Each structure stands twice: as structure tokens, then as C-alpha cells.
CSV table of C-alpha atoms in Angstrom, one decimal:
chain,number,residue,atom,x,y,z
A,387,UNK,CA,-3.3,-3.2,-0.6
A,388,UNK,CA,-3.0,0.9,-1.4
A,389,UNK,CA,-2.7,0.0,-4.9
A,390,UNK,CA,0.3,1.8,-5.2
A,391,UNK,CA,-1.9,5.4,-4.4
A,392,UNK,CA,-0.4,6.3,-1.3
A,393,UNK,CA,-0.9,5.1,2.6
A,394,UNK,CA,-4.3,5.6,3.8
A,395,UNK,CA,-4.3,4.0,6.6
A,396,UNK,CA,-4.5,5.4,10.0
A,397,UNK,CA,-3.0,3.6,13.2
A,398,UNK,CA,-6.3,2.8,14.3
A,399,UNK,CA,-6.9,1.3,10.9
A,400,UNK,CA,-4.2,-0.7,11.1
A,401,UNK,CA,-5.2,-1.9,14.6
A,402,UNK,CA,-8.8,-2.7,13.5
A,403,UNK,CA,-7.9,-5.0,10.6
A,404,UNK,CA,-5.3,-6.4,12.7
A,405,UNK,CA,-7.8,-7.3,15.2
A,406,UNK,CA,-10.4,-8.3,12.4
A,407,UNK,CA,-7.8,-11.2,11.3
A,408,UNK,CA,-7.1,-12.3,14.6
A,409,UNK,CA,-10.7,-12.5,15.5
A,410,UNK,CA,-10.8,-15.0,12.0
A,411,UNK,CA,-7.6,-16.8,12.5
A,412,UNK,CA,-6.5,-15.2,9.2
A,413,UNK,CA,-3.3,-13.6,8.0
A,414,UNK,CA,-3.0,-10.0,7.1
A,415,UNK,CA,-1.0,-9.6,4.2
A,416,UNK,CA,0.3,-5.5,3.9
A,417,UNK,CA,1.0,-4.1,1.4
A,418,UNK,CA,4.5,-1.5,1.6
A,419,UNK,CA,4.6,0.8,-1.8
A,420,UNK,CA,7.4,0.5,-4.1
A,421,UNK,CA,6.4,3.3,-7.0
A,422,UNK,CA,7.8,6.5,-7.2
A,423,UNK,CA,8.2,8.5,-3.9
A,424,UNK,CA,6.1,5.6,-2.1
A,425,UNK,CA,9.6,3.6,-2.5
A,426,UNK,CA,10.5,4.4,1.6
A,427,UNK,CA,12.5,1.4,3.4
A,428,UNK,CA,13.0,3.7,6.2
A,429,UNK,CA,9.5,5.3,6.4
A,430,UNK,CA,7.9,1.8,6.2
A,431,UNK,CA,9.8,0.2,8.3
A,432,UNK,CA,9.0,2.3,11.3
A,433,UNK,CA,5.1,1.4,10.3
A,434,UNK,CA,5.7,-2.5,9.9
A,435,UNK,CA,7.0,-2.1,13.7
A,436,UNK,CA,4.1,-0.1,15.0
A,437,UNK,CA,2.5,-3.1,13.4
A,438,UNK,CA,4.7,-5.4,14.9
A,439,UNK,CA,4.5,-3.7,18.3
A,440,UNK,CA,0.2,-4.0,17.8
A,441,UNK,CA,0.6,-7.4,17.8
A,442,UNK,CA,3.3,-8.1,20.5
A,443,UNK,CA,1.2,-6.3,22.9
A,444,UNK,CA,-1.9,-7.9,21.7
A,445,UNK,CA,0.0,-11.4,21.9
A,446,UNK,CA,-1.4,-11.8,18.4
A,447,UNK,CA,1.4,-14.3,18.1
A,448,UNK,CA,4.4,-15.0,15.2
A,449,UNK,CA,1.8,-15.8,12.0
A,450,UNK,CA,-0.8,-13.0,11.7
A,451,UNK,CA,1.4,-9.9,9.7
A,452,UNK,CA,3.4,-10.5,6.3
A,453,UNK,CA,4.2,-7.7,4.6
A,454,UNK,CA,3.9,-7.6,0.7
A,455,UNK,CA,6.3,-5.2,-1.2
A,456,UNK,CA,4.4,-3.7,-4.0
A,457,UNK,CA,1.8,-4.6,-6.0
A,458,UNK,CA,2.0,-5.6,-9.0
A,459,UNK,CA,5.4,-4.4,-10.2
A,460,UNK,CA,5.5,-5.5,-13.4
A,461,UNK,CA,3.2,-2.6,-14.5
A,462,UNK,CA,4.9,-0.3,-11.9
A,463,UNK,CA,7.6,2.3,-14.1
A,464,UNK,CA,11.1,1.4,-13.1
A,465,UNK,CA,13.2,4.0,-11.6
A,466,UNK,CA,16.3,2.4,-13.1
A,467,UNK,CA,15.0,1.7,-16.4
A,468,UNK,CA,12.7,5.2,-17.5
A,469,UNK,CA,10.1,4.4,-19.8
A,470,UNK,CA,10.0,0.6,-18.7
A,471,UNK,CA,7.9,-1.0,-16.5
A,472,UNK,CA,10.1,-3.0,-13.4
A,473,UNK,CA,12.1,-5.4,-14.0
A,474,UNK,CA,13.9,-8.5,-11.8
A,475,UNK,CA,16.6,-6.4,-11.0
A,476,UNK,CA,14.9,-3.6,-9.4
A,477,UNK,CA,12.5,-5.6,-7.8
A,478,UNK,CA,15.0,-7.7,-6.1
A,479,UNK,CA,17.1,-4.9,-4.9
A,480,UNK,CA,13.8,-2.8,-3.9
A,481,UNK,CA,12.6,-6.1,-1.4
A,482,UNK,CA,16.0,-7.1,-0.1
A,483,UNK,CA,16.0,-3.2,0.9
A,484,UNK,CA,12.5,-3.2,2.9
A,485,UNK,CA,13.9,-6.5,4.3
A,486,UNK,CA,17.3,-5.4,5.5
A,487,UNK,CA,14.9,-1.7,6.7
A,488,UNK,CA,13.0,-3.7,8.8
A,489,UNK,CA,15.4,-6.3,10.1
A,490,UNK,CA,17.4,-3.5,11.4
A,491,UNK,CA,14.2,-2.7,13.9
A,492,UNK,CA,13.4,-6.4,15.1
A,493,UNK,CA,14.0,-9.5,13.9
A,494,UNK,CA,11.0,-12.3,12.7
A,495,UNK,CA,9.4,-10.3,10.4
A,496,UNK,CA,7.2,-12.5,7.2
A,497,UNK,CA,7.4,-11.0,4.0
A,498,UNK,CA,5.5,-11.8,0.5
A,499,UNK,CA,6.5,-11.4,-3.1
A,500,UNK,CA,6.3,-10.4,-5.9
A,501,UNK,CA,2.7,-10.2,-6.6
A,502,UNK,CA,2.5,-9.5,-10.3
A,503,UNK,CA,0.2,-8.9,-12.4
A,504,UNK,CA,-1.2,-11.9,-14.5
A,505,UNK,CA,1.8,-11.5,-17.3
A,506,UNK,CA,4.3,-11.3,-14.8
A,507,UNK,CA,5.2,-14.5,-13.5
A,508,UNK,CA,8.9,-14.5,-15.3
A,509,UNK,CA,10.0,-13.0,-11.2
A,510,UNK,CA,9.2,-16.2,-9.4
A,511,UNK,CA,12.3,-17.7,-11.4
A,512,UNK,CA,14.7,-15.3,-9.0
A,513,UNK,CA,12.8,-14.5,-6.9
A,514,UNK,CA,12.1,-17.7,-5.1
A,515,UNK,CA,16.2,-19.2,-5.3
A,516,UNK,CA,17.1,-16.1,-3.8
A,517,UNK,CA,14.9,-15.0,-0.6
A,518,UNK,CA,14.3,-18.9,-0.1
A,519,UNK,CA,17.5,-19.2,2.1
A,520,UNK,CA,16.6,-15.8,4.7
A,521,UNK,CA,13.8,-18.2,6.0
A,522,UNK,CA,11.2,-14.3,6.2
A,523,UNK,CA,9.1,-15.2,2.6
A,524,UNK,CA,5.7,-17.0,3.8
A,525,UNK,CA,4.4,-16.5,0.7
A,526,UNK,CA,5.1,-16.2,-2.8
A,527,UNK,CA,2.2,-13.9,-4.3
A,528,UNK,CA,0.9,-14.2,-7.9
A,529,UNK,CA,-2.6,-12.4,-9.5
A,530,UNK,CA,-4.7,-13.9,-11.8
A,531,UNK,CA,-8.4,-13.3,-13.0
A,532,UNK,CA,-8.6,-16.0,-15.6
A,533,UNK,CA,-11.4,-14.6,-17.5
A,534,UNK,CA,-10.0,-11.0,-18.0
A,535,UNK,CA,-11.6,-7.8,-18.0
A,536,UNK,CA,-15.3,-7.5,-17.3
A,537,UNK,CA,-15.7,-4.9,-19.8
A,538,UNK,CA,-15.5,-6.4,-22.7
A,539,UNK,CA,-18.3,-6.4,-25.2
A,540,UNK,CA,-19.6,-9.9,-24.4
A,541,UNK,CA,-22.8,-10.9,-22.8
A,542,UNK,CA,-22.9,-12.0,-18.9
A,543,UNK,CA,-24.4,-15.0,-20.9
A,544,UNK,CA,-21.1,-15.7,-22.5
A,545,UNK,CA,-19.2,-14.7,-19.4
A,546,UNK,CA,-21.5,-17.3,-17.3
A,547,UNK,CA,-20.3,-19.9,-20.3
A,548,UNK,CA,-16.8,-19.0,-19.7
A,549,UNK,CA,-16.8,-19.7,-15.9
A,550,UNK,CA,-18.5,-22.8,-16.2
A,551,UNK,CA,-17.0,-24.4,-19.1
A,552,UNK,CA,-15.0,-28.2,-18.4
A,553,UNK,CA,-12.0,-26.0,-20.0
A,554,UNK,CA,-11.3,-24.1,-17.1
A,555,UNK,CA,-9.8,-26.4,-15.1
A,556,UNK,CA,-7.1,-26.6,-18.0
A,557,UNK,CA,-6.3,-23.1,-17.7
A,558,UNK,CA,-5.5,-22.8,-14.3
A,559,UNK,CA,-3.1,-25.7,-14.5
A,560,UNK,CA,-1.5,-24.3,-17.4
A,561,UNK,CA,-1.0,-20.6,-15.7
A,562,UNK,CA,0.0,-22.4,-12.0
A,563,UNK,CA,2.8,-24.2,-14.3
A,564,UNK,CA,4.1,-21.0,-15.0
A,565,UNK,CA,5.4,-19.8,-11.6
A,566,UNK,CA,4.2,-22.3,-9.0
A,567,UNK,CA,6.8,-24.7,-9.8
A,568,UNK,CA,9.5,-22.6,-8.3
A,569,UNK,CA,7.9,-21.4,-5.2
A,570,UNK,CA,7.5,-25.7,-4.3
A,571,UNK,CA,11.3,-26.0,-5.5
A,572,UNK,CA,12.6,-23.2,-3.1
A,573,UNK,CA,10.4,-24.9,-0.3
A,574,UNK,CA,8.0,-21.9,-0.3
A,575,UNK,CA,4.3,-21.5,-0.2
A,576,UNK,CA,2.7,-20.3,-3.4
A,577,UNK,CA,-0.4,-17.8,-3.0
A,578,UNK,CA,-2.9,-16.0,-5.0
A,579,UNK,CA,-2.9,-13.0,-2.9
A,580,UNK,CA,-5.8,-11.2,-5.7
A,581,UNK,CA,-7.7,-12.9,-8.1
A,582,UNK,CA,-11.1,-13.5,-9.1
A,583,UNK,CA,-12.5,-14.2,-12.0
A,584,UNK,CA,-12.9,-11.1,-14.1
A,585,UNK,CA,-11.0,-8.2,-12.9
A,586,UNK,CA,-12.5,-3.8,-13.4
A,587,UNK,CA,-15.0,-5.3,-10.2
A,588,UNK,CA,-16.5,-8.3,-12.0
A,589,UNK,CA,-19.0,-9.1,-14.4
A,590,UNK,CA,-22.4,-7.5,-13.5
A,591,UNK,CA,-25.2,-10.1,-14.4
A,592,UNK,CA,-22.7,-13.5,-14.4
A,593,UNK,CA,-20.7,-12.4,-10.4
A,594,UNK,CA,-23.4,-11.8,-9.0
A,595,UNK,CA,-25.4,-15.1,-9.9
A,596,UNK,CA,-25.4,-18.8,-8.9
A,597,UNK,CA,-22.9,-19.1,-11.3
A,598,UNK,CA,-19.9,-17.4,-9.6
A,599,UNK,CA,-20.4,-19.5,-6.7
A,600,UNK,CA,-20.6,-22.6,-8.6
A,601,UNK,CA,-17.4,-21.0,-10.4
A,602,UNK,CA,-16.0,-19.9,-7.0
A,603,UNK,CA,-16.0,-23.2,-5.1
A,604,UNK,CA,-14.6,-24.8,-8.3
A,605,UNK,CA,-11.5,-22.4,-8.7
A,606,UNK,CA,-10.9,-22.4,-4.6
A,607,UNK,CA,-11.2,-26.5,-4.9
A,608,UNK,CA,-8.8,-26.7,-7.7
A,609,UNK,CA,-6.0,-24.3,-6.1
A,610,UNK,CA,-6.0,-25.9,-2.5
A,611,UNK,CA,-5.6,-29.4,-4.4
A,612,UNK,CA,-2.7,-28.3,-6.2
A,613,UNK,CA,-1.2,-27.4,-3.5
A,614,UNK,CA,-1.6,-23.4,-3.0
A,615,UNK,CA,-1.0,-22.0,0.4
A,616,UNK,CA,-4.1,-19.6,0.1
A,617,UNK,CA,-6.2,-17.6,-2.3
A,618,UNK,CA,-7.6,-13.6,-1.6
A,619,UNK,CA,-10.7,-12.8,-3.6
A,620,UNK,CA,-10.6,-9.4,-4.7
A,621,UNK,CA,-13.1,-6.5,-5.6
A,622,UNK,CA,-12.9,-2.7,-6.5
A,623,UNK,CA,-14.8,0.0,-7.3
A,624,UNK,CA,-13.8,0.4,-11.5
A,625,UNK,CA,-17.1,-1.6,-12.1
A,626,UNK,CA,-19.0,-2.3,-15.3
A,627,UNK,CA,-22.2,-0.9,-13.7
A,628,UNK,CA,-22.2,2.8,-12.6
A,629,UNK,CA,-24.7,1.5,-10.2
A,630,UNK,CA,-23.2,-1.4,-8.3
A,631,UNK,CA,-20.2,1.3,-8.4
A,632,UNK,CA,-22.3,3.8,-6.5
A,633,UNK,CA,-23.5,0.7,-4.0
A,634,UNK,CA,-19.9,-0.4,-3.3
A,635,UNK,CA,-18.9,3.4,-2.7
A,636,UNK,CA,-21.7,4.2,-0.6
């Protein structure tokens, strides 16, 4: 996931994570940009099949590489709509075109979408209905950190409270009610390919405790019995503590 900054990955990076998964039985999920000038069906195509060609030789076999288009494109600006963020339209149009970019390379690859933000989950309603039918989406890809930003003004007391409260629990389910319901009515497999529980690199003093597992195994317990396909825990560098950003950048 570039974020939507650019490709920074070499070949051999791409090998080496490609390997890493393997090694794990994971899947790689990869991100191909859709913002500005990163928007390239042709340009990423010819890296999903240096990808693709990785894995043939490897005899990684058919599971292992999905590609994701964009990241969160509900905050992305939409180059049909200045001074909007994306809309359905453009999103739709902008996948179908790294599908049909690919497809015209080799055929089987897996693809993931839309991967919005938390306030975006208004694209599953079209999205799902209308890539359901190609039989290429493995995953339909939602964000959530259900506790918000970690720099807020509260304590990590508080924050510990938050992520341990019976309350939670409701929360998900309400959020998952929001967009889960039409990846399991299009016969697709619903994902939270980023979350955790406070997103700008967690809360300092309640992530880093006993706590966030506790909190941890309950949010990974509650997804995989309501049926989600997978969960990615994610991290960055924007932290609350200039020092645990230093550690993670070092």
C-alpha cells in the first residue's frame, strides 16, 4: 500500500514480499495508484505481470497476488469532479480500466476493492452487483479504526476504557451492517484490508499495553465470527510520540 505517494517498490522488493507471503501461506494484497498521474492502467499492468510472472515461475500457485486499486478513494480528488473527492462513478470506471489493462496481458488475475476510508462505505452498494459477475474480486476491502485518531486530547486511560468497554462489540456490528451486507449478497468475501484501533500509528501508552491485545484478540474474534474473509492490522509512522516515530523510522 504506497498510500497513493508513488511506487517505491523495486522488482526485488516485489519478489521479497512475494516470497515473505508464500513462506506464511498469506495473501499479498497490492496496491495499484489511482490519484493524479499515478492513475496508469497500462503502466501497472505490465507490473501486475512481472508479478504474475514472479509467481508462475516460483509456482507460487493461483491465490497468493490480488491487486487493490487505490486506497482509500473516497478522500482521493476526482479527476472528473474538480474540487470533489471520488465518487462511484469514477471509481467504477478507474477499476473496470485496470481490470480490462491487465486482462489484456493474462488472464486469472484477483482483484480487491474499493478500500475506503471509514465514511466511505456508500461504494460497496455498486460496487459489489457489478464486478460480482467477472468472477476476478477476492475481496471486497473496507478501513476502519473504530476508536479514531490517536491524537486527540484524551488520556491513554480513557483510550484503554474505550477499547475495553462491553460497547464495542455494538459498534462493529453496527459499522459491518453498513457495507458487509452487499459483499455476502454478491457472493463475495468481505475484508478489512487496514484497520486497527486508533489510526496517526496508535495510541502511545493504551497500543502498546496488555490492553490492545486483550482489545486485539476481541476485534479479530468478532470479525472472523461474522463472517469476514480476513483482517490487515496496520501501522505508520504519523505517531503521537516523536519518539516511537523515530523507533519505527530507524
Amino acid at each position: 500500500n504506497s498510500a497513493e505517494t508513488g511506487n517505491i517498490a523495486t522488482n526485488a522488493d516485489e519478489d521479497a514480499v512475494l516470497d515473505f507471503c508464500h513462506a506464511i501461506g498469506g495473501n499479498l494484497i497490492w496496491d495499484l495508484e489511482i490519484k493524479g498521474t499515478l492513475y496508469d492502467p497500462p503502466g501497472k499492468a505490465a507490473i501486475a505481470q512481472s508479478m504474475q510472472n514472479y509467481v508462475t515461475a516460483k509456482n507460487y500457485g493461483t491465490n497468493i497476488l490480488v491487486f487493490q486499486v487505490g486506497n482509500e478513494p473516497d478522500l482521493t480528488p476526482d479527476p472528473n469532479n474538480p474540487g470533489h473527492n471520488m465518487g462511484v462513478t469514477t471509481y467504477d470506471l478507474e477499476f473496470s480500466n485496470y481490470i480490462a489493462a491487465v486482462n489484456g496481458l493474462y488472464s486469472g488475475s484477483r482483484w480487491a476493492g474499493p478500500d475506503c476510508a471509514g465514511g466511505g462505505t456508500g461504494f460497496d452498494a455498486t460496487f459489489c452487483p457489478k464486478f460480482a459477475p467477472g468472477g476476478q474480486v477476492a475481496f471486497v476491502c473496507q478501513h476502519l479504526y473504530p476508536f479514531g485518531t490517536s491524537l486527540d486530547t484524551n488520556t491513554s486511560a480513557v483510550h484503554i476504557s474505550w477499547m475495553l468497554a462491553a460497547s464495542t462489540e455494538a459498534g462493529y456490528q453496527s459499522f459491518n451492517n453498513r457495507w458487509v451486507p452487499s459483499a455476502f449478497a454478491a457472493g463475495l468475501a468481505p475484508r478489512y484490508e487496514e484497520c486497527n484501533s486508533f489510526f496517526h500509528n496508535g495510541s502511545f501508552g493504551a497500543s502498546d499495553t496488555y490492553a490492545s491485545a486483550l482489545w486485539g484478540l476481541s476485534w479479530m474474534y468478532f470479525q472472523a465470527n461474522a463472517g469476514l474473509a480476513g483482517i490487515n492490522l496496520h501501522m505508520g509512522l504519523n505517531a503521537r510520540s516523536e519518539e516511537h516515530t523515530s523507533e519505527l523510522q530507524s
